[in-house]
Coordinates of C-alpha atoms (C1' of nucleotides) in Angstrom, one line a residue:
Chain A
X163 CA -79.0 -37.5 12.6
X164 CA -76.5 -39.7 11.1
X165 CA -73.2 -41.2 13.0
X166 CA -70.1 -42.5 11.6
X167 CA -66.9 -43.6 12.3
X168 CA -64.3 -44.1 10.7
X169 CA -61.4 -46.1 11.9
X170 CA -57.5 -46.3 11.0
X171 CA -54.9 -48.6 12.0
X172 CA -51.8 -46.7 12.9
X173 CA -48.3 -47.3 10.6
X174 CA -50.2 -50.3 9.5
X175 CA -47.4 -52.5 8.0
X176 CA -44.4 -50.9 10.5
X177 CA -46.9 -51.9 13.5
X178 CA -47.5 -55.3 12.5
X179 CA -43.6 -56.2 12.3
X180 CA -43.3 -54.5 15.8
X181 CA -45.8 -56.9 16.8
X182 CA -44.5 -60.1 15.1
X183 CA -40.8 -59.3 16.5
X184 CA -41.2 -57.6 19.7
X185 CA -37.6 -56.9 19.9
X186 CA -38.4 -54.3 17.0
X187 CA -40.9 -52.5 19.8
X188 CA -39.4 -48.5 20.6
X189 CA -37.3 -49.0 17.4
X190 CA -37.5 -47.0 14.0
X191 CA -39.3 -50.3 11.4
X192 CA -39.3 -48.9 7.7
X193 CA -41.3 -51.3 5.5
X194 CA -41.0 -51.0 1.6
X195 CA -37.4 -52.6 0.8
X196 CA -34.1 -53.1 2.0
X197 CA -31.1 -50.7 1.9
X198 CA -30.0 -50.6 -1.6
X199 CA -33.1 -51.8 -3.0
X200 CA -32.8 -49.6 -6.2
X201 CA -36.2 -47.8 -6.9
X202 CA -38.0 -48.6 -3.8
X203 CA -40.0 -46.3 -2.2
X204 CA -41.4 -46.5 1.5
X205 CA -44.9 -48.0 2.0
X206 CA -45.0 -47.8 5.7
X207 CA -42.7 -45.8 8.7
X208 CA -43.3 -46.4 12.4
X209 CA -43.7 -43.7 14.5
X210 CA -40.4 -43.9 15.7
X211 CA -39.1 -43.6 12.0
X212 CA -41.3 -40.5 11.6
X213 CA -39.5 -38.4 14.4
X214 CA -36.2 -38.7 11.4
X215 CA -38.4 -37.1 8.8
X216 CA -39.0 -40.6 6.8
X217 CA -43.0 -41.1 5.6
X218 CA -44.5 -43.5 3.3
X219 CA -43.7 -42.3 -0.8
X220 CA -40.5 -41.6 -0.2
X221 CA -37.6 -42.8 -2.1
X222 CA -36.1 -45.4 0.1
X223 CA -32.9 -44.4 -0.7
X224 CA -33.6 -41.4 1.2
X225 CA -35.2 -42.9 3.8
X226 CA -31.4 -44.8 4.3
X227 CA -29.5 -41.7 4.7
X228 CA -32.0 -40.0 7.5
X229 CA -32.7 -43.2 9.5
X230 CA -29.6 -45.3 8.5
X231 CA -30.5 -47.6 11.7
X232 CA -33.7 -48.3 10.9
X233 CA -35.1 -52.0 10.3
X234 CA -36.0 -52.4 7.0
X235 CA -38.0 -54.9 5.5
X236 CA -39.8 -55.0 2.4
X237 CA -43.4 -56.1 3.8
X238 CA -45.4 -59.2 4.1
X239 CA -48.8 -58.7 2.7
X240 CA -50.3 -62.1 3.4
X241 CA -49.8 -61.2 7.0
X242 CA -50.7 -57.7 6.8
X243 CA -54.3 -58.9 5.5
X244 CA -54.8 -61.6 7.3
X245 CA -54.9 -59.3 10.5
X246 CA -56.9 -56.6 8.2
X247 CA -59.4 -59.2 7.8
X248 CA -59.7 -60.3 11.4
X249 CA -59.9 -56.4 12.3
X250 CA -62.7 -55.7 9.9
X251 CA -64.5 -58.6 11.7
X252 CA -64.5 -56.7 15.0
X253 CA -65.8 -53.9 13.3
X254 CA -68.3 -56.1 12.5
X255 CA -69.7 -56.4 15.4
X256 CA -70.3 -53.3 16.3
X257 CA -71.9 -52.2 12.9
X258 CA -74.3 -54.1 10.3
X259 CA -72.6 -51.0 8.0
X260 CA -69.5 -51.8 7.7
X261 CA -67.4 -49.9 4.2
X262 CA -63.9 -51.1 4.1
X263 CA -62.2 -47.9 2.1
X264 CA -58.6 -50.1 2.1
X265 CA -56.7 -52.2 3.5
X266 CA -56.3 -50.4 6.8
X267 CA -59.1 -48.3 7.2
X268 CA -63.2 -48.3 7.0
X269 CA -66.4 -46.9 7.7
X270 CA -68.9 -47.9 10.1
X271 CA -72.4 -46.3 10.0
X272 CA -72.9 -46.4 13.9
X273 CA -76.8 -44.7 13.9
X274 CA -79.2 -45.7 16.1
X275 CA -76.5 -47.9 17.9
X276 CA -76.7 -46.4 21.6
X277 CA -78.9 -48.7 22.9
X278 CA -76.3 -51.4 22.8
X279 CA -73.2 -49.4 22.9
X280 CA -73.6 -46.2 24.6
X281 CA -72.4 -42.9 24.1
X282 CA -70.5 -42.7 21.0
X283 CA -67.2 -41.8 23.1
X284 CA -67.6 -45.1 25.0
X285 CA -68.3 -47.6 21.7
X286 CA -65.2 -45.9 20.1
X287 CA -63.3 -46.7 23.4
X288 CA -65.1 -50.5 23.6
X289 CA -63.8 -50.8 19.5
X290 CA -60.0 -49.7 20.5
X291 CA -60.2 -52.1 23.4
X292 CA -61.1 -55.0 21.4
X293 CA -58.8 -54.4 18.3
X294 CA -56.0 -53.7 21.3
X295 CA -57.0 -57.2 23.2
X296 CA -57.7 -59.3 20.3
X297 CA -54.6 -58.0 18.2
X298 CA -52.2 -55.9 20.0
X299 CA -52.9 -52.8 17.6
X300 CA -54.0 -49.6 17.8
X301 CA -56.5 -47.3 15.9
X302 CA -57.5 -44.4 15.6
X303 CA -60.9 -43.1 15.2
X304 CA -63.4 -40.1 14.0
X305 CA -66.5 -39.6 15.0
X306 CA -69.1 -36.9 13.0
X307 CA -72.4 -36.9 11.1
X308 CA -71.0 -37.4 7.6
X309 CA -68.5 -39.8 6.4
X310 CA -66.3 -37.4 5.0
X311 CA -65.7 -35.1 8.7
X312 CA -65.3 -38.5 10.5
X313 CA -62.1 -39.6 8.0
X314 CA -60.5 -36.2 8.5
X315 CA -61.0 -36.7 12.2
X316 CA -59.4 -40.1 12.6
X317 CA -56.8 -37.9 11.5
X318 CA -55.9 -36.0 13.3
X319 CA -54.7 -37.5 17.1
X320 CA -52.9 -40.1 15.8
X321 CA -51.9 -42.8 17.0
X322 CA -54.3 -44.2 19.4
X323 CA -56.3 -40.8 18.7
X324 CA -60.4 -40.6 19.4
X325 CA -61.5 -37.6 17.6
X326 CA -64.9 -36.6 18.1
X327 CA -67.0 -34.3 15.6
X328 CA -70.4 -33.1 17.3
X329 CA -73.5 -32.5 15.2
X330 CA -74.0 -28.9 14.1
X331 CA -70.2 -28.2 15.0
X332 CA -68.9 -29.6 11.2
X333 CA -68.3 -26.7 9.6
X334 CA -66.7 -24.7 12.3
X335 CA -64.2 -27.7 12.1
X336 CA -63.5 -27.3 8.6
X337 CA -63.2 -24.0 9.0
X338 CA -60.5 -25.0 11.7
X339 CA -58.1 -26.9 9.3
X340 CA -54.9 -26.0 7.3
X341 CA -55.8 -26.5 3.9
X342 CA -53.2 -29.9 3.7
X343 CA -55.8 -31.4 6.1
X344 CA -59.0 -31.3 3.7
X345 CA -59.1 -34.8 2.1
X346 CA -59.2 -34.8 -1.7
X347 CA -56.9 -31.7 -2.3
X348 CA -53.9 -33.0 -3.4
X349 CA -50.4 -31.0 -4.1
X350 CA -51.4 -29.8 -7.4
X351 CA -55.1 -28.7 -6.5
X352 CA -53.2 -26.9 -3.2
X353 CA -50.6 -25.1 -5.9
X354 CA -53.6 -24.1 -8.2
X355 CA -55.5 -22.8 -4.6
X356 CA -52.6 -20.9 -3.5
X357 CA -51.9 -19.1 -6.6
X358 CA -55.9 -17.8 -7.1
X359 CA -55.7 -16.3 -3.5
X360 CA -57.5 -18.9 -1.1
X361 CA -54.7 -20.0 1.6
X362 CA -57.4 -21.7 3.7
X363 CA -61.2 -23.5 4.1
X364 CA -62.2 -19.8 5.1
X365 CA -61.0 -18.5 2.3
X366 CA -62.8 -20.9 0.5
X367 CA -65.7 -20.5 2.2
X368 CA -66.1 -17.2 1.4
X369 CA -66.5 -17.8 -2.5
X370 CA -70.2 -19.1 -4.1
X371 CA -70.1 -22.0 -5.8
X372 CA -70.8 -20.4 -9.4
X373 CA -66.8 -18.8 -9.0
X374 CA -65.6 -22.3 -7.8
X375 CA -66.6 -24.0 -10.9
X376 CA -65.2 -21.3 -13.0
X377 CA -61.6 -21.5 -11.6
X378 CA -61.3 -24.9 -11.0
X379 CA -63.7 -26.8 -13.1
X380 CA -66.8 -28.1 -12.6
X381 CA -65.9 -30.9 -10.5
X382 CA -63.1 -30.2 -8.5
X383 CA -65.0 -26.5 -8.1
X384 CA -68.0 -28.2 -6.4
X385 CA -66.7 -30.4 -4.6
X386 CA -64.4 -27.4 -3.1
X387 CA -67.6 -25.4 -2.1
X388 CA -68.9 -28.7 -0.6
X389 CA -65.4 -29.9 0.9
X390 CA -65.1 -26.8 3.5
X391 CA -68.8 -27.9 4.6
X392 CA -68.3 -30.7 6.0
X393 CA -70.3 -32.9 3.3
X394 CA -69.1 -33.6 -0.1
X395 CA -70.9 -36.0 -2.0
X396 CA -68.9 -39.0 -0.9
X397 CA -69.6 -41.8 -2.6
X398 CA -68.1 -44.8 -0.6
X399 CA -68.8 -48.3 -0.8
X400 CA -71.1 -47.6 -3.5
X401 CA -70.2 -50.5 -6.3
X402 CA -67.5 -48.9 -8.8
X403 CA -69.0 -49.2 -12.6
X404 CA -65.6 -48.9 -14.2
X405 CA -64.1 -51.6 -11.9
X406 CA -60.7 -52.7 -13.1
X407 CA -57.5 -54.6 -12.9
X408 CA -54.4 -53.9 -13.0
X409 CA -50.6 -55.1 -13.0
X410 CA -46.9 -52.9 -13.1
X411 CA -43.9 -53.1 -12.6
X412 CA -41.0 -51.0 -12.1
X413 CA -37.7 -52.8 -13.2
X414 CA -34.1 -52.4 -11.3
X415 CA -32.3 -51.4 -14.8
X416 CA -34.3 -49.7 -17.8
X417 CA -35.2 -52.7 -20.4
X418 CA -34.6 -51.9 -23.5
X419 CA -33.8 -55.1 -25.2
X420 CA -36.9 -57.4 -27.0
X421 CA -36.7 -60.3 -25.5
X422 CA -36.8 -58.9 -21.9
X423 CA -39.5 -56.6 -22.9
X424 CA -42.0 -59.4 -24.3
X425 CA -41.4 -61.3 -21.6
X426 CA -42.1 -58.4 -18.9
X427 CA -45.7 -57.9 -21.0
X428 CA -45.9 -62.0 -20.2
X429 CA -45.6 -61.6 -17.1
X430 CA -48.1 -58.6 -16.6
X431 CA -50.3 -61.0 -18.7
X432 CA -50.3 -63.3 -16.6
X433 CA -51.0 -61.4 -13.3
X434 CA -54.0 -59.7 -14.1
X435 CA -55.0 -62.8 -15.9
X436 CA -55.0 -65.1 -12.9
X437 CA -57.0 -62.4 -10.8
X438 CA -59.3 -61.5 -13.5
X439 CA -59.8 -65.9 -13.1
X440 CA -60.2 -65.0 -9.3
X441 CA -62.7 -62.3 -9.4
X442 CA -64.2 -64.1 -12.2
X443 CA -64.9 -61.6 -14.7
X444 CA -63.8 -60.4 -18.4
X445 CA -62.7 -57.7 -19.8
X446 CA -63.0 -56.3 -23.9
X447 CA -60.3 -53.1 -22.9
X448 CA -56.7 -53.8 -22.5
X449 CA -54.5 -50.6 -21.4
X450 CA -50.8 -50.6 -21.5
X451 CA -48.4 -47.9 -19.4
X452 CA -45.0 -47.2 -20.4
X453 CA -42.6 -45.4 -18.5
X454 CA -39.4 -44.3 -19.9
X455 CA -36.4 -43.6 -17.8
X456 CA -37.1 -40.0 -17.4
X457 CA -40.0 -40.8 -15.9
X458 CA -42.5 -39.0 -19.3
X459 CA -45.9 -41.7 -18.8
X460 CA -47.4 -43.0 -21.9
X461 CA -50.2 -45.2 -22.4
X462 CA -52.7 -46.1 -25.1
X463 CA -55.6 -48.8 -24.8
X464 CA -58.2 -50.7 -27.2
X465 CA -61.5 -52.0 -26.7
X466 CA -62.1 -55.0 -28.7
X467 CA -65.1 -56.4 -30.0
X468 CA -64.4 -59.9 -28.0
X469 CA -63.4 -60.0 -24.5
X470 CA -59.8 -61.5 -23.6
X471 CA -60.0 -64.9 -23.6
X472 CA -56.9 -66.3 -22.6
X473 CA -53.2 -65.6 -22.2
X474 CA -51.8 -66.0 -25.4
X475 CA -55.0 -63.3 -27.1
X476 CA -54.0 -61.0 -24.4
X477 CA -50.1 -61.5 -24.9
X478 CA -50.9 -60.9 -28.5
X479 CA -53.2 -57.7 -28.0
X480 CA -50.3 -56.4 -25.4
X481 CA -47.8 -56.5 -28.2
X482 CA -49.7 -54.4 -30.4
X483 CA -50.3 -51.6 -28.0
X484 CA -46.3 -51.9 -26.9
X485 CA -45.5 -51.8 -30.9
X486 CA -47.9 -48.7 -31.6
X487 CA -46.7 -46.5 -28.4
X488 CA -43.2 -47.0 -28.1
X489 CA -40.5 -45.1 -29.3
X490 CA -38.3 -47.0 -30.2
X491 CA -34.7 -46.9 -28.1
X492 CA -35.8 -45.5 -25.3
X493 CA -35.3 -47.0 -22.0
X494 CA -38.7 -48.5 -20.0
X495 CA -38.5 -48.0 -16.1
X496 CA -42.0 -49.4 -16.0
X497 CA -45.0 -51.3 -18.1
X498 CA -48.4 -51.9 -16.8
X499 CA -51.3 -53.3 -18.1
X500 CA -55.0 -53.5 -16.6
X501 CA -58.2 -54.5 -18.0
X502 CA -60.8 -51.8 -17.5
X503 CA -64.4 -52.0 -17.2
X504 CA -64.1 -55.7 -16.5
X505 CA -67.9 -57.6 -16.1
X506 CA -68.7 -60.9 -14.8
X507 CA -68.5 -64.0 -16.5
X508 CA -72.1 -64.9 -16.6
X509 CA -73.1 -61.7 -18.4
X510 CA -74.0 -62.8 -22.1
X511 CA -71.5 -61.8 -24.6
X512 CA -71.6 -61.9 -28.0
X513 CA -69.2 -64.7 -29.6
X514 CA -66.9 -65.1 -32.5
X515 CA -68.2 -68.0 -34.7
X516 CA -64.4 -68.3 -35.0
X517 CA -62.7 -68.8 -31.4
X518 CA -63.3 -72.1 -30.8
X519 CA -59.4 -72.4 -30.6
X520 CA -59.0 -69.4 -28.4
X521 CA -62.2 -71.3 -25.9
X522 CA -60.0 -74.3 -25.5
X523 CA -56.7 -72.3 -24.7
X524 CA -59.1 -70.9 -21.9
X525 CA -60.4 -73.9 -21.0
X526 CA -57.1 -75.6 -20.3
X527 CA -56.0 -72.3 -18.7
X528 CA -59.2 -72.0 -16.4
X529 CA -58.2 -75.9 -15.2
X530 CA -54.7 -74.3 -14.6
X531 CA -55.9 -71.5 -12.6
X532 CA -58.2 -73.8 -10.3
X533 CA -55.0 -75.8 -9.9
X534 CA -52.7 -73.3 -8.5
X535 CA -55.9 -72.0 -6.1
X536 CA -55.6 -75.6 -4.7
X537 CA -51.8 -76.1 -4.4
X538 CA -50.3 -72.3 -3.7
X539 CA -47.0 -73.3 -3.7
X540 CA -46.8 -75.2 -7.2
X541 CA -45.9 -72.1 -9.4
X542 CA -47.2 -72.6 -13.1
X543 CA -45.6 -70.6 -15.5
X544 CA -45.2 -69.8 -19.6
X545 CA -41.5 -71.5 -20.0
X546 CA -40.1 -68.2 -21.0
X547 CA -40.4 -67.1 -17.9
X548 CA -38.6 -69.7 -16.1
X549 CA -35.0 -68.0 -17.5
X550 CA -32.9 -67.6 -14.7
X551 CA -35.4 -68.3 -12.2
X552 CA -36.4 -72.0 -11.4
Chain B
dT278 C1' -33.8 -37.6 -2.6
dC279 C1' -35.1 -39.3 -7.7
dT280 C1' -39.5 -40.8 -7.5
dG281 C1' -44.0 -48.3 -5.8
dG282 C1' -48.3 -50.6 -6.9
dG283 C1' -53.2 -50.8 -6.8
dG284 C1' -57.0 -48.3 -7.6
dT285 C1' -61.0 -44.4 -8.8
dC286 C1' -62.6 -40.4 -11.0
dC287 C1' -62.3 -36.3 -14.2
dT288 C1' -61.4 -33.7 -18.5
dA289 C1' -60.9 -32.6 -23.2
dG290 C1' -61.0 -33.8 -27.8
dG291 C1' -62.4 -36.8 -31.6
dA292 C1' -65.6 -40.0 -34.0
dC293 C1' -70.0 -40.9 -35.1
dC294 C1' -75.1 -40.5 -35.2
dC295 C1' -79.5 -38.1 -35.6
Chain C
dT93 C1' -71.2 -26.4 -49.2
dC94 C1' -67.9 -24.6 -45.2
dT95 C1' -71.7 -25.8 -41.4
dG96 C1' -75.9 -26.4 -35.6
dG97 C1' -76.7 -28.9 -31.4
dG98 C1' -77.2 -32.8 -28.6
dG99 C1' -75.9 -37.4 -27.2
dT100 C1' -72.8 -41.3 -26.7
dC101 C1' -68.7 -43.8 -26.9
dC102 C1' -63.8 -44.0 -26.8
dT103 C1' -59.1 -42.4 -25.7
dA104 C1' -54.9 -40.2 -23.4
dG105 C1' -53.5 -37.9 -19.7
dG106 C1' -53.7 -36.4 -15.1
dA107 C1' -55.1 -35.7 -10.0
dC108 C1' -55.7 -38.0 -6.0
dC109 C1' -56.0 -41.7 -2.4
dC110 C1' -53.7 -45.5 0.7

DNA sequence: TCTGGGGTCCTAGGACCC
DNA sequence: TCTGGGGTCCTAGGACCC
């Protein structure tokens, strides 16, 4: 018998500003932007936010009118995983197993582990203690046989909750949740639910798989069937094979002039450059997002036969992408660009005969990179993007 | 109320090959 | 001449998660 838990820090972000500015303690802390931040939405409210209606994904603009004296701040990520590291460090040592699903949350395969912590009830209590004494936070946790029960269970006494599934009692507990509860079934997938009769696991339950896949697909139908078990095929912490990297931006005012819109696809470039340098991998597929101001989502991408070498090749293939997608006139809320399927550096790759001016450009670039790793403050940028800035 | 940013995975259709 | 089936790769769009 297997035994996980799966542990989540409570309003994350909101309870780390509580703790860096104790007079913020008992007091509604909204973290995403400030009041009349256009476009913002709400990463993180505290509990005390909550109790006005105001969650994370909601325009902030809303959050303004139902909590207008709330603290707002628009979030300080450095600090946010500095403690996320020093937290997954505790978990540490209660697990060799350790699957970090995010920022705030992970997975710890506890088997076998009662000899040196007890009862599962008391190493979940020991684990809250620690986080508590070592950084003044709280977590919730679930406890079940698979990996999937335990994350709905961390869920559901929060904050400071300890939610324990026991073995042989999984599906009973599925059985036991509004549909909204069962992870993986989203707003659309609830609509599609709803509308073919099942308002409920149990209703669920009650079909074979075969009729699952019919309605709903072979995927999603499966993993229905498998859902209101208890035991979906999860597959956490297993290595991704499409890996990839990704930049965006959503802009204050629509662009719609030239200028501002090459140097936007710069500055993209640039991004997912300098953490493509960090991770150290390539990438031959570049995909660019457009968003246009009534919010229609377009994107196209292009595999090329030579990975990106360097900023001004992946400038270049951004252009190309932006000039075969977009309508011309419209107004852009947002671009994006990732590289998908990125590899690592080492992996043999076949080469031009011709880029020996493209290897230099990356050359220079890679000496730039390993710079600005050294001295974080000293900001190194294409000159176009200094306008109005430095 | 007017909708972030970073990801992963799935689907359907087309190209191409045998 | 008017047409199969399987496999693989690629693309665009969408669902979902934190």
């Amino acid at each position: 018998m297997k035994v996980f838990f799966h542990i989540d820090l409570d309003a994350f972000f909101a309870s780390v500003e509580q703790l860096d500015n104790p007079e913020w303690k008992g007091r509604p802390v909204i973290v995403g932007g400030l009041p009349g931040d256009r476009r913002a939405v709400v990463s993180t409210a505290s509990y005390e936010a909550r109790t006005y209606g105001v969650h994370s994904a909601m325009p902030l603009s809303r959050a303004v009118q139902l909590c207008p004296n709330a603290i707002f701040v628009r979030g300080r990520y450095r600090r946010y995983q500095e403690l996320s590291d020093q937290i997954m460090a505790i978990f540490g040592n209660y697990s060799p197993d350790v699957t970090q699903l995010s920022i705030d949350e992970a997975f710890l395969d506890m088997t076998g582990t009662e000899r040196l912590f007890g009862r599962s009830e008391d190493a979940a209590r020991r684990i809250k203690e620690d986080v508590k004494g070592q950084t003044g936070l709280n977590v919730s946790i679930g406890v079940a046989s698979t990996m999937y029960v335990a994350k709905i269970a961390s869920g559901l006494h929060k904050p400071d909750g300890l939610t324990i599934v026991k073995y042989g009692e999984e599906v009973p507990f599925m059985l036991s949740l509004p549909l909204e509860k069962v992870w993986g079934v989203g707003g659309k997938t609830l609509k599609r639910l709803r509308d073919s009769g099942l308002f409920s696991p149990q209703d669920i339950y009650g079909k074979s798989e075969i009729l699952l896949r019919t309605i709903f697909g072979e995927s999603t139908g499966s993993f229905l069937y498998q859902a209101v078990r208890g035991n979906p095929g999860m597959t956490f912490g297993e290595q991704a094979k499409n890996h990839s990297i990704s930049s965006e931006c959503t802009y204050d005012f629509d662009l719609t002039d030239r200028y501002a819109i090459d140097t936007a696809l710069m500055e993209l470039s640039m991004n997912v450059l300098y953490r493509m340098h960090r991770e150290q991998v390539k990438s031959r597929t570049l995909a660019l997002k457009i968003r246009y101001e009534d919010f229609t989502t377009v994107s196209i991408q292009e595999t090329g036969e030579y990975s990106i070498s360097n900023a001004d090749d992946m400038f270049e293939r951004c252009k190309r992408l932006f000039d075969k997608k977009y309508e011309s006139g419209r107004g852009i809320r947002l671009l994006g660009i990732a590289c998908e399927k990125v590899f690592s550096r080492e992996m043999e790759e076949q080469k031009s005969l011709f880029d020996f001016g493209n290897e230099k450009k990356a050359k220079i670039e890679e000496a730039i990179y390993a710079m600005q790793d050294r001295h974080p403050e000293i900001k190194i940028r294409k000159a176009r993007m200094l306008k109005g800035k430095e």
